[in-house]
Amino acid sequence: MSGNLLYRNICSPGKTLTVSSRRVTTGNVFPNNHPTHHTIFPNDHDSIHMVSECPGPKTNQLHKELGKLQNAGAVTFFVDYEKSHGNFIVDADGNRLLDLFMQISSIPLGYNHPALLEAVIDPKNIALFANRPALSSFPPNSFPSRLVDTLMSVAPNGLNEVQQMACGTCSNENAMKQAFISYMINKRDNQPASKEDLDSALINQSPGCPKLSILSFAGAFHGRLLGTLSCTHSKPIHKLDVPAFDWPIADFPQLQYPLDEYIVENKKEEERCLAMVEDLIERWSCHCPVAGVIVEPMQAEGGDKHASGNFFRSLQRICKSNNVALIMDEVQTGGGASGEMWMHELFDLPESPDMVTFSKKLMTGGYYYKKDYRPDLPFRIYNTWVGDPSKVVLLEAFLKEMKSKDLLNNARKAGDLLKKGLLELSVTYPNFVSNVRGAGTLCAVDMVTPGIKDSVIAKLRSEGVVVGGCGERSIRTRPSLTLQEYHINMFLDRFSTIIKEKLSSKKN
């Protein structure tokens, strides 16, 4: 199939999808008024269509086939990516679902957006897709200008350097390494490493391999490599049977909602956690000094846990006063879903964090950093690929679309509507839905129990809506930046119906 024909097929969803007459939901609590012409995502679907259970028979068969080759227990369903379009994902059985999870927050514009498809089939870009370079040693001649036009065009204020990586985990891992390198360069007063440093490093001994640490927070998720896994504390299964560094762990604030009713309590909780950070940095300074603090602007995998701007400003002050690098993990929150390009911009920090990591919606991984943290020698932060220039091509198309369509503002407006609807449900069903919270479209609610959370997520999927779970009993949304009011109403209508059914069955 030629590139142009593939592009036409993918962009013409009506040609490839079988529409079912099955009624997916009952009631209409939230009106499904929506435009017939889609100005943000051209020809986005208007409706959900379910032709089988989800997962259905084809997915179940594929699951068996994959299960012969690997542990496939994490698979939710198999996807027909050619037929998926806009804010709707089509599974192997032909079910068309509204996707409010978007590949764990990693699809920025929705499926098969024309701007991205045009970038893929543009003859000027084909060589970059066909020839993945060893980027640290043989970058394409267009790479410096493309970085300026893409990643540096949305860089956090004051962060004028960037290091590309392939994924979020390796972005965090290498940012932590860079914090260690900078710490030791400063300790040596910018002098070259000694022969003893070099020789001892080869056998994992000090002084070449110093005893240093990264402070992280309980409930955090930063990845699954050895360093990042040592800073991950969200689920035991992530860490079970894997050796970990013995590094300090501070409590992350557990805020109470509604926020305006617990101002005093939440302030005390944040002060308690900040005091713990200061105490840990001081106590560990004697035997394993803290070189960096890594923190998410919102703990996502850990349960969509938020903290105030004052908490993050105070955390930055503590880091600066102790010469500790502040690493802001924006892997899941970066890219506009919060209503800002970077969620930490909501905190009114006096200056940007020392490093900001990214991936997911930006399609390429990496991190920004202050110039003081630049490694002193080549090959200290290095691997074969350190990213992928073809992903920067897609990022360029995404950023142009984001700016031309004012998608950050769209995320703010859509997020306000989504949170408003969830708050209404929490008022109507206070014993079922609680702790509504969010920034932009990064929204979450708590269910009564973990079991109810899991059953509601499964029921929503069977009714044609994909959402995610996090923490013990939270349901979260991670939609694209092209989310519209009618998408939100589809979700809220089905969510409301499911809650009513759950309550009705409980009474009976």
XYZ file of C-alpha atoms in Angstrom:
508
model
C 0.000 0.000 0.000
C 1.463 3.374 -0.975
C 1.952 6.122 1.614
C -0.762 8.326 0.110
C -3.270 5.472 -0.059
C -2.541 4.493 3.532
C -3.035 8.104 4.569
C -6.407 8.306 2.783
C -7.606 5.029 4.315
C -6.668 6.003 7.844
C -8.168 9.460 7.497
C -11.462 8.070 6.203
C -12.762 6.188 9.227
C -16.236 5.666 7.813
C -14.855 3.347 5.139
C -13.458 0.784 7.517
C -15.749 0.593 10.548
C -18.855 -1.544 10.901
C -21.538 0.348 12.792
C -23.657 -1.586 15.247
C -27.217 -0.738 16.179
C -26.618 -2.015 19.711
C -27.617 0.551 22.308
C -24.606 1.145 24.514
C -26.105 3.135 27.337
C -29.361 4.324 28.825
C -30.383 7.731 30.063
C -28.920 11.061 29.085
C -27.793 12.832 32.189
C -25.213 14.838 30.273
C -26.515 15.919 26.831
C -24.530 14.617 23.898
C -24.737 17.807 21.893
C -21.777 17.948 19.564
C -20.812 19.693 16.325
C -21.186 17.961 13.012
C -17.990 19.626 11.815
C -14.892 19.039 13.912
C -12.552 22.001 13.808
C -9.889 20.642 16.187
C -9.596 17.072 14.880
C -10.881 16.767 11.305
C -13.538 14.074 10.879
C -13.340 12.781 14.427
C -15.959 10.140 15.129
C -19.300 11.203 16.586
C -20.179 8.118 18.583
C -19.216 4.925 20.337
C -20.081 1.622 18.627
C -19.784 -1.731 20.366
C -20.242 -4.963 18.426
C -19.046 -7.378 21.115
C -17.791 -7.522 24.657
C -14.451 -5.845 25.278
C -12.251 -7.768 25.337
C -14.003 -9.764 22.652
C -13.371 -13.126 20.983
C -10.676 -11.928 18.571
C -8.733 -10.231 21.344
C -9.051 -13.360 23.469
C -7.677 -15.489 20.632
C -4.781 -13.079 20.034
C -4.140 -13.045 23.745
C -3.705 -16.828 23.685
C -1.314 -16.573 20.730
C 0.804 -13.895 22.406
C 0.677 -15.815 25.671
C 2.595 -18.639 24.001
C 5.475 -16.229 23.358
C 5.539 -14.107 26.543
C 3.607 -13.217 29.668
C 0.660 -11.318 28.168
C -1.206 -10.749 31.407
C -0.955 -6.959 31.145
C -2.762 -6.806 27.774
C -6.168 -5.081 28.002
C -7.192 -5.619 24.379
C -5.624 -5.736 20.918
C -6.019 -2.667 18.716
C -6.621 -1.988 15.042
C -4.529 1.171 14.788
C -5.364 1.746 11.142
C -9.071 2.090 11.951
C -8.564 4.048 15.166
C -9.171 7.728 14.581
C -9.301 10.925 16.585
C -10.364 10.329 20.178
C -11.642 6.836 19.405
C -9.764 3.557 19.502
C -10.925 0.481 17.569
C -10.127 -2.949 18.997
C -9.478 -6.224 17.176
C -13.180 -7.104 17.346
C -14.300 -3.874 15.672
C -15.481 -2.131 18.851
C -15.021 1.619 18.690
C -14.353 3.113 22.114
C -13.871 6.641 23.347
C -10.291 6.676 24.600
C -9.712 8.901 27.628
C -6.472 7.120 28.505
C -4.595 7.536 25.200
C -1.893 4.902 25.607
C -1.153 5.969 29.175
C -1.125 9.675 28.285
C 1.221 9.322 25.311
C -0.943 10.237 22.291
C -1.013 14.050 22.055
C -3.571 14.766 19.307
C -5.582 11.561 19.016
C -5.158 8.642 16.661
C -3.925 9.160 13.116
C -4.021 12.930 13.179
C -3.598 14.263 9.626
C -0.712 16.551 10.634
C 1.308 13.599 11.922
C 0.446 11.387 8.963
C 1.510 14.133 6.572
C 4.847 14.353 8.386
C 5.325 10.583 8.062
C 4.734 10.490 4.314
C 6.571 13.742 3.536
C 9.446 12.711 1.188
C 11.794 15.037 3.084
C 11.343 12.932 6.218
C 11.407 9.394 4.825
C 15.168 8.944 5.291
C 14.873 9.766 8.999
C 12.245 7.073 9.463
C 14.225 4.505 7.453
C 17.661 5.157 8.982
C 17.737 5.425 12.760
C 21.124 6.923 13.606
C 23.474 6.467 16.542
C 22.457 9.958 17.488
C 25.270 10.809 19.902
C 27.909 10.060 17.265
C 26.270 10.462 13.836
C 23.355 12.928 14.071
C 21.632 14.089 10.867
C 22.646 17.492 9.576
C 19.161 18.874 10.252
C 19.238 17.877 13.915
C 20.488 21.083 15.603
C 17.947 23.284 13.836
C 15.160 20.785 14.481
C 15.943 20.749 18.200
C 15.786 24.543 18.249
C 12.449 24.528 16.426
C 10.919 21.794 18.584
C 12.186 20.952 22.046
C 13.832 24.287 22.692
C 10.754 26.185 21.496
C 8.808 24.810 24.480
C 11.667 24.571 26.979
C 10.916 25.622 30.566
C 12.134 29.131 31.274
C 15.843 29.221 32.029
C 16.597 25.688 30.864
C 18.643 26.248 27.735
C 20.105 22.793 27.198
C 18.468 19.470 26.413
C 19.481 15.816 26.271
C 17.389 13.439 24.175
C 16.499 9.943 25.330
C 14.240 7.171 24.044
C 11.716 6.863 26.874
C 10.600 8.266 30.201
C 12.457 5.761 32.348
C 15.806 6.363 30.674
C 15.160 10.119 30.801
C 14.814 9.966 34.579
C 17.685 7.504 34.956
C 20.113 9.708 33.047
C 18.937 12.899 34.734
C 19.782 11.217 38.041
C 23.184 10.216 36.677
C 23.760 13.789 35.571
C 22.928 14.997 39.101
C 25.550 12.602 40.518
C 28.151 13.694 37.956
C 27.562 17.370 38.707
C 27.749 16.754 42.457
C 31.145 15.068 42.176
C 32.540 17.614 39.716
C 31.737 20.329 42.257
C 33.216 18.254 45.080
C 36.478 17.962 43.108
C 36.416 21.739 42.460
C 36.213 21.056 38.723
C 39.531 19.176 38.777
C 39.990 16.068 36.611
C 39.325 12.684 38.180
C 42.402 11.060 39.739
C 43.900 7.708 38.780
C 42.415 6.299 41.989
C 38.984 7.592 40.935
C 39.279 5.953 37.540
C 40.671 2.623 38.747
C 38.204 2.192 41.616
C 35.227 3.025 39.340
C 35.915 -0.121 37.296
C 35.374 -2.340 40.341
C 32.359 -0.465 41.736
C 34.295 0.960 44.682
C 34.774 4.448 46.075
C 36.056 7.015 45.458
C 35.327 6.369 41.777
C 31.843 5.047 42.572
C 30.886 7.295 45.492
C 28.163 6.658 48.019
C 25.512 9.144 46.902
C 21.734 9.022 46.855
C 18.595 10.428 45.251
C 15.721 11.339 47.572
C 12.291 10.310 46.325
C 8.752 10.244 47.708
C 6.480 7.488 48.936
C 3.937 6.651 46.231
C 6.173 7.892 43.421
C 6.672 6.243 40.044
C 9.764 7.153 38.011
C 10.447 4.052 35.925
C 11.745 0.488 35.984
C 15.533 0.663 35.559
C 17.652 0.045 38.648
C 18.065 3.682 39.636
C 14.541 4.787 38.795
C 13.083 1.634 40.330
C 14.857 2.537 43.558
C 12.896 5.796 43.450
C 9.603 4.092 42.596
C 7.255 3.255 45.467
C 3.772 2.887 43.998
C 3.203 -0.898 43.696
C 5.206 -3.803 45.165
C 4.955 -5.814 41.928
C 7.130 -3.202 40.179
C 10.002 -3.885 42.578
C 9.591 -7.457 43.779
C 12.774 -9.611 43.555
C 14.865 -6.756 42.095
C 17.807 -5.339 44.093
C 17.426 -1.651 44.894
C 19.620 1.169 46.162
C 19.017 2.011 49.804
C 18.123 5.666 49.292
C 16.005 8.051 51.401
C 12.222 8.187 50.939
C 10.107 11.096 52.182
C 6.340 11.170 52.591
C 4.365 12.922 49.867
C 1.447 15.085 51.063
C -1.873 13.295 51.372
C -4.281 16.165 50.803
C -7.906 16.135 51.890
C -10.713 17.300 49.608
C -12.452 19.641 48.977
C -9.292 21.725 49.338
C -11.090 24.849 50.552
C -12.533 22.899 53.491
C -9.168 21.548 54.673
C -6.815 24.499 54.303
C -5.308 24.227 57.782
C -5.018 20.435 57.730
C -3.414 20.356 54.283
C -0.948 23.094 55.201
C 0.183 21.093 58.244
C 0.477 17.942 56.145
C 2.708 19.659 53.588
C 4.841 21.202 56.329
C 5.280 17.748 57.872
C 6.494 16.302 54.574
C 8.858 19.216 53.931
C 10.344 18.863 57.414
C 10.911 15.191 56.644
C 12.789 16.118 53.446
C 15.060 18.502 55.357
C 15.699 15.939 58.069
C 16.553 13.194 55.581
C 18.975 15.398 53.656
C 20.742 16.298 56.890
C 20.859 12.752 58.295
C 22.079 11.192 55.052
C 24.792 13.819 54.518
C 27.225 11.847 56.718
C 27.097 8.457 55.017
C 25.338 8.780 51.636
C 24.765 12.427 50.697
C 21.658 13.372 48.719
C 22.732 14.640 45.293
C 19.221 15.096 43.917
C 15.535 15.086 44.734
C 13.209 13.626 42.106
C 9.514 14.450 42.259
C 6.456 14.402 40.022
C 4.343 17.582 39.869
C 1.464 15.162 40.466
C 1.979 11.579 41.527
C 0.219 9.819 38.652
C 0.685 6.067 39.004
C 0.636 6.535 42.770
C -2.966 7.803 42.732
C -3.038 11.263 41.104
C -1.776 12.831 44.329
C -1.395 16.607 44.223
C 0.496 19.125 46.344
C 0.225 22.907 46.432
C 2.427 25.414 44.686
C 3.714 26.437 48.111
C 4.887 22.864 48.730
C 6.930 22.829 45.517
C 8.328 26.330 46.090
C 9.441 25.262 49.571
C 10.906 22.033 48.201
C 12.917 24.028 45.669
C 14.182 26.324 48.443
C 15.307 23.302 50.499
C 17.137 21.858 47.488
C 18.914 25.110 46.703
C 19.988 25.673 50.306
C 21.527 22.180 50.400
C 23.083 22.219 46.902
C 20.814 19.376 45.848
C 19.498 19.094 42.279
C 15.714 19.313 41.900
C 14.584 16.929 39.152
C 10.973 17.447 38.046
C 9.600 14.299 36.436
C 7.147 15.577 33.790
C 7.076 12.326 31.821
C 3.310 11.921 32.255
C 2.301 15.527 32.968
C 4.338 17.374 30.322
C 3.038 18.232 26.883
C 0.009 20.378 27.663
C -2.561 18.144 29.367
C -2.443 20.260 32.540
C -3.373 23.358 30.538
C 0.261 24.477 30.602
C 3.099 23.008 28.577
C 4.663 21.883 31.853
C 2.574 21.224 34.925
C 5.203 22.740 37.226
C 4.454 26.093 35.567
C 1.264 26.125 37.661
C 3.364 26.394 40.844
C 4.870 29.889 40.321
C 8.366 28.673 41.111
C 10.951 31.481 41.426
C 12.937 29.682 38.732
C 12.700 26.459 36.793
C 13.756 23.174 38.418
C 17.353 22.167 37.777
C 16.167 19.432 35.414
C 12.825 18.622 33.813
C 12.316 15.179 32.279
C 9.802 14.376 29.540
C 8.484 11.698 27.216
C 4.996 10.364 26.366
C 3.057 13.230 24.695
C 6.302 14.687 23.366
C 6.902 11.332 21.640
C 10.619 11.544 22.269
C 12.204 11.251 25.677
C 14.793 13.443 27.311
C 15.380 16.149 29.840
C 16.148 19.839 30.024
C 18.799 21.056 32.421
C 20.558 24.180 33.630
C 23.942 24.797 32.065
C 25.704 24.208 35.408
C 24.692 20.557 35.096
C 26.262 19.959 31.680
C 28.593 16.907 31.860
C 32.258 17.849 31.719
C 33.254 15.134 29.237
C 31.697 13.295 26.281
C 30.399 9.728 26.677
C 29.280 10.327 30.272
C 25.634 10.528 29.186
C 25.581 8.314 26.125
C 23.967 5.342 24.430
C 23.560 4.243 20.837
C 20.315 6.021 20.047
C 19.657 8.630 22.794
C 16.293 9.290 21.204
C 15.084 9.114 17.647
C 15.105 12.007 15.134
C 11.990 10.591 13.443
C 10.118 11.259 16.692
C 11.335 14.846 16.591
C 9.720 15.095 13.145
C 6.412 14.024 14.719
C 6.972 16.387 17.634
C 7.446 19.256 15.181
C 4.082 18.497 13.576
C 2.406 18.159 16.976
C 3.750 21.482 18.276
C 2.649 23.329 15.135
C -0.847 21.913 15.552
C -0.879 22.662 19.275
C 0.029 26.299 18.696
C -2.179 26.892 15.644
C -5.248 25.364 17.324
C -4.546 26.859 20.770
C -4.716 23.394 22.295
C -3.347 24.445 25.681
C -6.393 26.647 26.082
C -8.560 23.792 24.846
C -7.067 21.540 27.538
C -7.894 24.130 30.186
C -11.490 24.499 28.985
C -12.038 20.768 28.511
C -10.497 20.112 31.912
C -12.849 22.609 33.557
C -15.858 20.885 31.973
C -14.612 17.444 32.916
C -13.924 18.367 36.518
C -17.249 20.213 36.786
C -19.085 17.090 35.625
C -17.172 14.868 38.044
C -17.895 17.267 40.897
C -21.597 17.106 40.054
C -21.451 13.323 40.247
C -19.662 13.502 43.598
C -22.447 15.748 44.938
C -25.154 13.434 43.590
C -23.401 10.240 44.739
C -21.193 11.321 47.667
C -20.868 7.782 49.002
C -19.618 6.494 45.661
C -17.497 9.248 44.058
C -15.129 11.388 46.126
C -11.956 13.467 46.107
C -12.434 15.022 42.669
C -9.173 16.639 41.626
C -7.287 17.640 38.552
C -5.211 20.054 36.510
C -6.458 20.570 32.985
C -7.620 17.200 31.697
C -5.430 15.296 34.182
C -8.438 14.467 36.337
C -9.168 11.763 38.886
C -11.788 10.609 41.371
C -11.767 8.021 44.126
C -14.108 5.066 44.315
C -15.243 3.510 47.591
C -13.009 0.424 47.364
C -10.296 -0.944 45.057
C -12.732 -3.636 43.898
C -15.362 -1.086 42.897
C -12.692 0.933 41.070
C -11.693 -2.107 39.018
C -15.294 -3.091 38.265
C -16.226 0.440 37.176
C -13.223 0.635 34.842
C -14.192 -2.723 33.315
C -17.845 -1.683 32.997
C -16.911 1.618 31.354
C -14.811 -0.326 28.862
C -17.714 -2.657 28.084
C -19.844 0.454 27.485
C -17.225 1.921 25.151
C -15.031 4.211 27.282
C -11.370 3.636 28.152
C -10.070 5.212 31.366
C -7.204 4.295 33.664
C -6.769 3.276 37.251
C -4.129 4.476 39.688
C -3.331 4.212 43.354
C -5.572 1.939 45.393
C -8.999 3.189 44.362
C -8.639 6.061 41.881
C -9.895 6.388 38.316
C -7.963 8.817 36.117
C -8.353 10.414 32.691
C -5.479 11.039 30.287
C -7.158 12.186 27.052
C -5.660 13.864 24.032
C -5.399 17.628 23.689
C -8.229 17.541 21.125
C -10.825 16.446 23.675
C -14.170 18.187 23.157
C -17.308 18.764 25.199
C -19.270 16.020 23.453
C -16.552 13.487 24.297
C -16.766 14.527 27.929
C -20.543 14.180 27.910
C -20.314 10.666 26.450
C -18.085 9.667 29.333
C -20.053 11.392 32.080
C -23.353 9.954 30.829
C -22.013 6.399 30.943
C -20.209 6.947 34.232
C -23.417 8.259 35.814
C -25.440 5.314 34.498
C -22.915 2.798 35.833
C -22.960 4.419 39.273
C -26.764 4.275 39.363
C -26.678 0.612 38.339
C -24.116 -0.174 41.042
C -26.174 1.578 43.701
C -29.381 -0.106 42.499
C -27.822 -3.582 42.592
C -26.440 -2.859 46.062
C -29.941 -2.021 47.349
C -31.356 -5.181 45.814
